[in-house]
Amino acid sequence: MSKRAAAEFLGTAWLVFGGCGSAVLAAKFLLTDNSNINLGIGFVGVALAFGLTVLTMAYAIGHISGCHLNPAVSVGLCAGGRFPASDLLPYIVAQVLGGVAGAGALYLIASGQPGFSTSGGFASNGYGLHSPGGYSIGACFVSEVVLTFAFLIIIMGATDGRAPKGFAPIAIGLGLTLIHLIGIPVTNLSVNPARSTGPALFVGGWALAQLWLFWVAPIIGGALGGVVYNLLAGSTEAEKPAIVGEPELARR
C-alpha cells in the first residue's frame, strides 16, 4: 500500500502541476511589445494538458496503483465493484496531499513573476461570480455531477476486461480532455476534489468557501457512474479489471 499511495501522490501532483500549470502559466501569454497578441494556449490547450497528464501517468504508474489520481474516481470504482472500500482512505489522502504538492510547486514558479497574485484565481474552481462564465451554483453543480459521471463511464468501459487491451489510458486521457472542453467555461472544471483542493488552499477566501461543491458533486457523479456502468454492461468476476492501469491488481 505504501508504494501504491506514493504513486497516487506523485501522479496527482503531476496532474495538478501540469493541468493547473498550463492554465496559470500558459493559457494567456501576451507579447511584451504592446501588440496585445496572445500566444497562450487558451481553453483548448488547458483541456489537452489535463488529458495528457492522466494519459502519461496512466502508462507511468498504472501498473503500480491503477492511476486514479482523483477521489471521485476511487469512489466510483469502488461503487462499481472494481476497487476495495478498505483502500479508499489511503488513496484519497495520498491524492489530496499530491494535489497540494503540485499546487505548491506551481505557486513557487508562478510567484517568481513580478506582479503575480492569486487574486486571479490560480486555476481554482468556482461558481457564481467565480465561474469563468458566470454560471449559477445550480448549473455548476449539475455540470460537475454529469461530467464526472461521464468520466467514470469512460473509465469503467475502457478498463473492462472485454475492452481492447492497452488503449485505456488513451481513451481516458481524451475523455478528460473532452470534459474539460465542455466544463472549463462553467466551473474551470474540477471533476476531481484533489485537483480543486490544491489551488484553493493557496487562494483561500472564496475558493475555500466554494470548495464543498467540488467535493460533493464529483463524488456523487463518480459513484453514479460506477453503479450505472455495471447496470448497463454487467460483469463477472473474471471480467472485472480493476483499476485504470493494471487489471491484474484486482485479482491479488
mmCIF file of N, CA and C in Angstrom, residues 86-176:
data_model
loop_
_atom_site.group_PDB
_atom_site.id
_atom_site.type_symbol
_atom_site.label_atom_id
_atom_site.label_comp_id
_atom_site.label_asym_id
_atom_site.label_seq_id
_atom_site.Cartn_x
_atom_site.Cartn_y
_atom_site.Cartn_z
ATOM 1 N N SER A 86 -11.746 -0.769 1.582
ATOM 2 C CA SER A 86 -10.693 -0.669 2.603
ATOM 3 C C SER A 86 -9.504 0.157 2.133
ATOM 4 N N ASP A 87 -9.362 0.324 0.812
ATOM 5 C CA ASP A 87 -8.234 1.084 0.276
ATOM 6 C C ASP A 87 -8.590 2.535 -0.033
ATOM 7 N N LEU A 88 -9.834 2.918 0.167
ATOM 8 C CA LEU A 88 -10.256 4.264 -0.210
ATOM 9 C C LEU A 88 -9.515 5.353 0.565
ATOM 10 N N LEU A 89 -9.464 5.237 1.881
ATOM 11 C CA LEU A 89 -8.884 6.305 2.695
ATOM 12 C C LEU A 89 -7.428 6.588 2.350
ATOM 13 N N PRO A 90 -6.538 5.584 2.313
ATOM 14 C CA PRO A 90 -5.154 5.902 1.962
ATOM 15 C C PRO A 90 -5.011 6.479 0.560
ATOM 16 N N TYR A 91 -5.820 6.031 -0.379
ATOM 17 C CA TYR A 91 -5.764 6.592 -1.728
ATOM 18 C C TYR A 91 -6.185 8.058 -1.720
ATOM 19 N N ILE A 92 -7.298 8.360 -1.045
ATOM 20 C CA ILE A 92 -7.797 9.733 -1.049
ATOM 21 C C ILE A 92 -6.831 10.672 -0.344
ATOM 22 N N VAL A 93 -6.269 10.235 0.780
ATOM 23 C CA VAL A 93 -5.288 11.065 1.487
ATOM 24 C C VAL A 93 -4.084 11.341 0.587
ATOM 25 N N ALA A 94 -3.564 10.309 -0.074
ATOM 26 C CA ALA A 94 -2.410 10.491 -0.958
ATOM 27 C C ALA A 94 -2.742 11.419 -2.113
ATOM 28 N N GLN A 95 -3.926 11.293 -2.662
ATOM 29 C CA GLN A 95 -4.331 12.143 -3.779
ATOM 30 C C GLN A 95 -4.435 13.611 -3.368
ATOM 31 N N VAL A 96 -5.038 13.865 -2.220
ATOM 32 C CA VAL A 96 -5.178 15.257 -1.757
ATOM 33 C C VAL A 96 -3.804 15.855 -1.453
ATOM 34 N N LEU A 97 -2.957 15.104 -0.778
ATOM 35 C CA LEU A 97 -1.616 15.609 -0.493
ATOM 36 C C LEU A 97 -0.835 15.850 -1.781
ATOM 37 N N GLY A 98 -1.014 14.973 -2.768
ATOM 38 C CA GLY A 98 -0.361 15.177 -4.051
ATOM 39 C C GLY A 98 -0.864 16.431 -4.746
ATOM 40 N N GLY A 99 -2.181 16.667 -4.671
ATOM 41 C CA GLY A 99 -2.741 17.871 -5.266
ATOM 42 C C GLY A 99 -2.183 19.134 -4.627
ATOM 43 N N VAL A 100 -2.024 19.111 -3.312
ATOM 44 C CA VAL A 100 -1.450 20.259 -2.606
ATOM 45 C C VAL A 100 0.014 20.450 -3.008
ATOM 46 N N ALA A 101 0.756 19.356 -3.113
ATOM 47 C CA ALA A 101 2.164 19.445 -3.505
ATOM 48 C C ALA A 101 2.312 19.999 -4.918
ATOM 49 N N GLY A 102 1.466 19.531 -5.834
ATOM 50 C CA GLY A 102 1.520 20.049 -7.198
ATOM 51 C C GLY A 102 1.199 21.527 -7.262
ATOM 52 N N ALA A 103 0.185 21.948 -6.501
ATOM 53 C CA ALA A 103 -0.167 23.370 -6.459
ATOM 54 C C ALA A 103 0.949 24.182 -5.814
ATOM 55 N N GLY A 104 1.614 23.600 -4.803
ATOM 56 C CA GLY A 104 2.719 24.301 -4.159
ATOM 57 C C GLY A 104 3.886 24.528 -5.102
ATOM 58 N N ALA A 105 4.232 23.506 -5.867
ATOM 59 C CA ALA A 105 5.314 23.665 -6.846
ATOM 60 C C ALA A 105 4.953 24.719 -7.887
ATOM 61 N N LEU A 106 3.693 24.705 -8.323
ATOM 62 C CA LEU A 106 3.238 25.706 -9.286
ATOM 63 C C LEU A 106 3.299 27.105 -8.688
ATOM 64 N N TYR A 107 2.924 27.241 -7.427
ATOM 65 C CA TYR A 107 2.961 28.553 -6.778
ATOM 66 C C TYR A 107 4.395 29.099 -6.718
ATOM 67 N N LEU A 108 5.350 28.230 -6.409
ATOM 68 C CA LEU A 108 6.741 28.671 -6.336
ATOM 69 C C LEU A 108 7.217 29.227 -7.676
ATOM 70 N N ILE A 109 6.773 28.624 -8.759
ATOM 71 C CA ILE A 109 7.166 29.100 -10.093
ATOM 72 C C ILE A 109 6.403 30.366 -10.457
ATOM 73 N N ALA A 110 5.079 30.330 -10.312
ATOM 74 C CA ALA A 110 4.250 31.465 -10.739
ATOM 75 C C ALA A 110 4.561 32.728 -9.956
ATOM 76 N N SER A 111 4.885 32.586 -8.673
ATOM 77 C CA SER A 111 5.164 33.760 -7.851
ATOM 78 C C SER A 111 6.501 34.402 -8.186
ATOM 79 N N GLY A 112 7.278 33.771 -9.047
ATOM 80 C CA GLY A 112 8.536 34.367 -9.482
ATOM 81 C C GLY A 112 8.359 35.451 -10.520
ATOM 82 N N GLN A 113 7.148 35.658 -11.003
ATOM 83 C CA GLN A 113 6.877 36.722 -11.970
ATOM 84 C C GLN A 113 6.437 37.982 -11.232
ATOM 85 N N PRO A 114 7.003 39.126 -11.558
ATOM 86 C CA PRO A 114 6.605 40.368 -10.897
ATOM 87 C C PRO A 114 5.107 40.626 -11.051
ATOM 88 N N GLY A 115 4.473 41.016 -9.978
ATOM 89 C CA GLY A 115 3.055 41.332 -10.021
ATOM 90 C C GLY A 115 2.137 40.147 -9.887
ATOM 91 N N PHE A 116 2.688 38.945 -9.688
ATOM 92 C CA PHE A 116 1.828 37.768 -9.563
ATOM 93 C C PHE A 116 0.951 37.871 -8.320
ATOM 94 N N SER A 117 -0.294 37.427 -8.447
ATOM 95 C CA SER A 117 -1.209 37.375 -7.313
ATOM 96 C C SER A 117 -2.199 36.243 -7.520
ATOM 97 N N THR A 118 -2.548 35.570 -6.438
ATOM 98 C CA THR A 118 -3.553 34.515 -6.523
ATOM 99 C C THR A 118 -4.960 35.091 -6.670
ATOM 100 N N SER A 119 -5.084 36.408 -6.636
ATOM 101 C CA SER A 119 -6.407 37.020 -6.807
ATOM 102 C C SER A 119 -6.984 36.726 -8.187
ATOM 103 N N GLY A 120 -6.134 36.317 -9.119
ATOM 104 C CA GLY A 120 -6.611 35.934 -10.444
ATOM 105 C C GLY A 120 -7.271 34.575 -10.467
ATOM 106 N N GLY A 121 -7.234 33.878 -9.323
ATOM 107 C CA GLY A 121 -7.903 32.581 -9.216
ATOM 108 C C GLY A 121 -6.972 31.405 -9.097
ATOM 109 N N PHE A 122 -5.778 31.491 -9.654
ATOM 110 C CA PHE A 122 -4.792 30.414 -9.553
ATOM 111 C C PHE A 122 -5.398 29.079 -9.968
ATOM 112 N N ALA A 123 -6.200 29.100 -11.033
ATOM 113 C CA ALA A 123 -6.848 27.900 -11.604
ATOM 114 C C ALA A 123 -7.822 27.235 -10.641
ATOM 115 N N SER A 124 -8.309 27.981 -9.637
ATOM 116 C CA SER A 124 -9.288 27.406 -8.716
ATOM 117 C C SER A 124 -10.633 27.231 -9.409
ATOM 118 N N ASN A 125 -11.435 26.348 -8.867
ATOM 119 C CA ASN A 125 -12.787 26.125 -9.374
ATOM 120 C C ASN A 125 -13.758 27.014 -8.613
ATOM 121 N N GLY A 126 -14.812 27.460 -9.315
ATOM 122 C CA GLY A 126 -15.767 28.320 -8.644
ATOM 123 C C GLY A 126 -17.107 28.358 -9.336
ATOM 124 N N TYR A 127 -18.086 28.927 -8.638
ATOM 125 C CA TYR A 127 -19.422 29.104 -9.190
ATOM 126 C C TYR A 127 -19.868 30.549 -8.958
ATOM 127 N N GLY A 128 -20.963 30.930 -9.608
ATOM 128 C CA GLY A 128 -21.460 32.295 -9.457
ATOM 129 C C GLY A 128 -20.460 33.303 -9.976
ATOM 130 N N LEU A 129 -20.079 34.253 -9.149
ATOM 131 C CA LEU A 129 -19.129 35.288 -9.554
ATOM 132 C C LEU A 129 -17.758 34.717 -9.893
ATOM 133 N N HIS A 130 -17.476 33.531 -9.400
ATOM 134 C CA HIS A 130 -16.153 32.929 -9.622
ATOM 135 C C HIS A 130 -16.172 31.831 -10.673
ATOM 136 N N SER A 131 -17.288 31.676 -11.336
ATOM 137 C CA SER A 131 -17.359 30.826 -12.528
ATOM 138 C C SER A 131 -16.811 31.621 -13.706
ATOM 139 N N PRO A 132 -15.956 31.023 -14.539
ATOM 140 C CA PRO A 132 -15.431 31.775 -15.693
ATOM 141 C C PRO A 132 -16.523 32.394 -16.551
ATOM 142 N N GLY A 133 -17.645 31.696 -16.692
ATOM 143 C CA GLY A 133 -18.742 32.214 -17.497
ATOM 144 C C GLY A 133 -19.882 32.790 -16.684
ATOM 145 N N GLY A 134 -19.703 32.904 -15.354
ATOM 146 C CA GLY A 134 -20.736 33.455 -14.501
ATOM 147 C C GLY A 134 -21.917 32.532 -14.283
ATOM 148 N N TYR A 135 -21.702 31.216 -14.358
ATOM 149 C CA TYR A 135 -22.799 30.258 -14.219
ATOM 150 C C TYR A 135 -23.247 30.135 -12.766
ATOM 151 N N SER A 136 -24.548 29.849 -12.577
ATOM 152 C CA SER A 136 -25.140 29.749 -11.249
ATOM 153 C C SER A 136 -24.631 28.526 -10.509
ATOM 154 N N ILE A 137 -24.849 28.519 -9.199
ATOM 155 C CA ILE A 137 -24.437 27.379 -8.381
ATOM 156 C C ILE A 137 -25.128 26.101 -8.840
ATOM 157 N N GLY A 138 -26.407 26.189 -9.207
ATOM 158 C CA GLY A 138 -27.133 25.007 -9.671
ATOM 159 C C GLY A 138 -26.557 24.452 -10.955
ATOM 160 N N ALA A 139 -26.268 25.339 -11.906
ATOM 161 C CA ALA A 139 -25.691 24.906 -13.177
ATOM 162 C C ALA A 139 -24.322 24.272 -12.959
ATOM 163 N N CYS A 140 -23.547 24.851 -12.068
ATOM 164 C CA CYS A 140 -22.202 24.324 -11.806
ATOM 165 C C CYS A 140 -22.270 22.963 -11.124
ATOM 166 N N PHE A 141 -23.221 22.803 -10.200
ATOM 167 C CA PHE A 141 -23.371 21.520 -9.511
ATOM 168 C C PHE A 141 -23.746 20.421 -10.508
ATOM 169 N N VAL A 142 -24.737 20.716 -11.344
ATOM 170 C CA VAL A 142 -25.176 19.726 -12.335
ATOM 171 C C VAL A 142 -24.042 19.400 -13.302
ATOM 172 N N SER A 143 -23.315 20.428 -13.723
ATOM 173 C CA SER A 143 -22.192 20.220 -14.641
ATOM 174 C C SER A 143 -21.162 19.264 -14.053
ATOM 175 N N GLU A 144 -20.795 19.467 -12.798
ATOM 176 C CA GLU A 144 -19.778 18.624 -12.173
ATOM 177 C C GLU A 144 -20.275 17.184 -11.981
ATOM 178 N N VAL A 145 -21.548 17.036 -11.631
ATOM 179 C CA VAL A 145 -22.094 15.683 -11.475
ATOM 180 C C VAL A 145 -22.108 14.961 -12.822
ATOM 181 N N VAL A 146 -22.648 15.621 -13.843
ATOM 182 C CA VAL A 146 -22.801 14.980 -15.149
ATOM 183 C C VAL A 146 -21.445 14.650 -15.771
ATOM 184 N N LEU A 147 -20.504 15.574 -15.703
ATOM 185 C CA LEU A 147 -19.211 15.347 -16.346
ATOM 186 C C LEU A 147 -18.377 14.302 -15.600
ATOM 187 N N THR A 148 -18.490 14.263 -14.263
ATOM 188 C CA THR A 148 -17.795 13.201 -13.529
ATOM 189 C C THR A 148 -18.437 11.851 -13.815
ATOM 190 N N PHE A 149 -19.753 11.827 -13.888
ATOM 191 C CA PHE A 149 -20.476 10.605 -14.259
ATOM 192 C C PHE A 149 -19.972 10.084 -15.603
ATOM 193 N N ALA A 150 -19.884 10.976 -16.598
ATOM 194 C CA ALA A 150 -19.419 10.564 -17.929
ATOM 195 C C ALA A 150 -17.975 10.058 -17.877
ATOM 196 N N PHE A 151 -17.147 10.716 -17.067
ATOM 197 C CA PHE A 151 -15.754 10.310 -16.945
ATOM 198 C C PHE A 151 -15.653 8.894 -16.380
ATOM 199 N N LEU A 152 -16.485 8.588 -15.373
ATOM 200 C CA LEU A 152 -16.449 7.240 -14.801
ATOM 201 C C LEU A 152 -16.950 6.198 -15.786
ATOM 202 N N ILE A 153 -17.947 6.537 -16.584
ATOM 203 C CA ILE A 153 -18.409 5.599 -17.612
ATOM 204 C C ILE A 153 -17.271 5.285 -18.581
ATOM 205 N N ILE A 154 -16.537 6.313 -18.975
ATOM 206 C CA ILE A 154 -15.391 6.115 -19.871
ATOM 207 C C ILE A 154 -14.344 5.220 -19.214
ATOM 208 N N ILE A 155 -14.023 5.508 -17.952
ATOM 209 C CA ILE A 155 -13.003 4.715 -17.253
ATOM 210 C C ILE A 155 -13.451 3.262 -17.090
ATOM 211 N N MET A 156 -14.681 3.075 -16.654
ATOM 212 C CA MET A 156 -15.188 1.715 -16.448
ATOM 213 C C MET A 156 -15.206 0.930 -17.750
ATOM 214 N N GLY A 157 -15.632 1.569 -18.817
ATOM 215 C CA GLY A 157 -15.686 0.881 -20.099
ATOM 216 C C GLY A 157 -14.319 0.603 -20.684
ATOM 217 N N ALA A 158 -13.420 1.593 -20.607
ATOM 218 C CA ALA A 158 -12.090 1.434 -21.201
ATOM 219 C C ALA A 158 -11.256 0.392 -20.473
ATOM 220 N N THR A 159 -11.523 0.194 -19.168
ATOM 221 C CA THR A 159 -10.745 -0.774 -18.390
ATOM 222 C C THR A 159 -11.472 -2.091 -18.182
ATOM 223 N N ASP A 160 -12.630 -2.243 -18.808
ATOM 224 C CA ASP A 160 -13.367 -3.506 -18.736
ATOM 225 C C ASP A 160 -12.526 -4.609 -19.381
ATOM 226 N N GLY A 161 -12.573 -5.780 -18.818
ATOM 227 C CA GLY A 161 -11.796 -6.893 -19.353
ATOM 228 C C GLY A 161 -12.167 -7.263 -20.774
ATOM 229 N N ARG A 162 -13.346 -6.825 -21.222
ATOM 230 C CA ARG A 162 -13.802 -7.126 -22.573
ATOM 231 C C ARG A 162 -13.399 -6.065 -23.582
ATOM 232 N N ALA A 163 -12.813 -4.954 -23.107
ATOM 233 C CA ALA A 163 -12.404 -3.863 -23.996
ATOM 234 C C ALA A 163 -11.052 -4.179 -24.636
ATOM 235 N N PRO A 164 -10.712 -3.528 -25.755
ATOM 236 C CA PRO A 164 -9.389 -3.718 -26.363
ATOM 237 C C PRO A 164 -8.279 -3.422 -25.366
ATOM 238 N N LYS A 165 -7.254 -4.232 -25.360
ATOM 239 C CA LYS A 165 -6.189 -4.116 -24.369
ATOM 240 C C LYS A 165 -5.178 -3.032 -24.750
ATOM 241 N N GLY A 166 -4.687 -2.337 -23.735
ATOM 242 C CA GLY A 166 -3.596 -1.397 -23.916
ATOM 243 C C GLY A 166 -3.982 0.002 -24.313
ATOM 244 N N PHE A 167 -5.278 0.240 -24.585
ATOM 245 C CA PHE A 167 -5.694 1.548 -25.065
ATOM 246 C C PHE A 167 -6.427 2.376 -24.017
ATOM 247 N N ALA A 168 -6.631 1.834 -22.829
ATOM 248 C CA ALA A 168 -7.416 2.533 -21.816
ATOM 249 C C ALA A 168 -6.856 3.919 -21.489
ATOM 250 N N PRO A 169 -5.529 4.075 -21.291
ATOM 251 C CA PRO A 169 -5.034 5.417 -20.968
ATOM 252 C C PRO A 169 -5.346 6.452 -22.051
ATOM 253 N N ILE A 170 -5.342 6.025 -23.309
ATOM 254 C CA ILE A 170 -5.638 6.960 -24.402
ATOM 255 C C ILE A 170 -7.093 7.404 -24.338
ATOM 256 N N ALA A 171 -7.998 6.444 -24.178
ATOM 257 C CA ALA A 171 -9.419 6.781 -24.094
ATOM 258 C C ALA A 171 -9.703 7.662 -22.887
ATOM 259 N N ILE A 172 -9.086 7.342 -21.759
ATOM 260 C CA ILE A 172 -9.330 8.104 -20.538
ATOM 261 C C ILE A 172 -8.738 9.510 -20.646
ATOM 262 N N GLY A 173 -7.534 9.622 -21.188
ATOM 263 C CA GLY A 173 -6.925 10.947 -21.367
ATOM 264 C C GLY A 173 -7.720 11.818 -22.311
ATOM 265 N N LEU A 174 -8.190 11.237 -23.426
ATOM 266 C CA LEU A 174 -9.004 12.009 -24.364
ATOM 267 C C LEU A 174 -10.368 12.333 -23.763
ATOM 268 N N GLY A 175 -10.896 11.422 -22.949
ATOM 269 C CA GLY A 175 -12.155 11.693 -22.271
ATOM 270 C C GLY A 175 -12.034 12.870 -21.324
ATOM 271 N N LEU A 176 -10.928 12.924 -20.583
ATOM 272 C CA LEU A 176 -10.719 14.054 -19.674
ATOM 273 C C LEU A 176 -10.543 15.348 -20.458
#
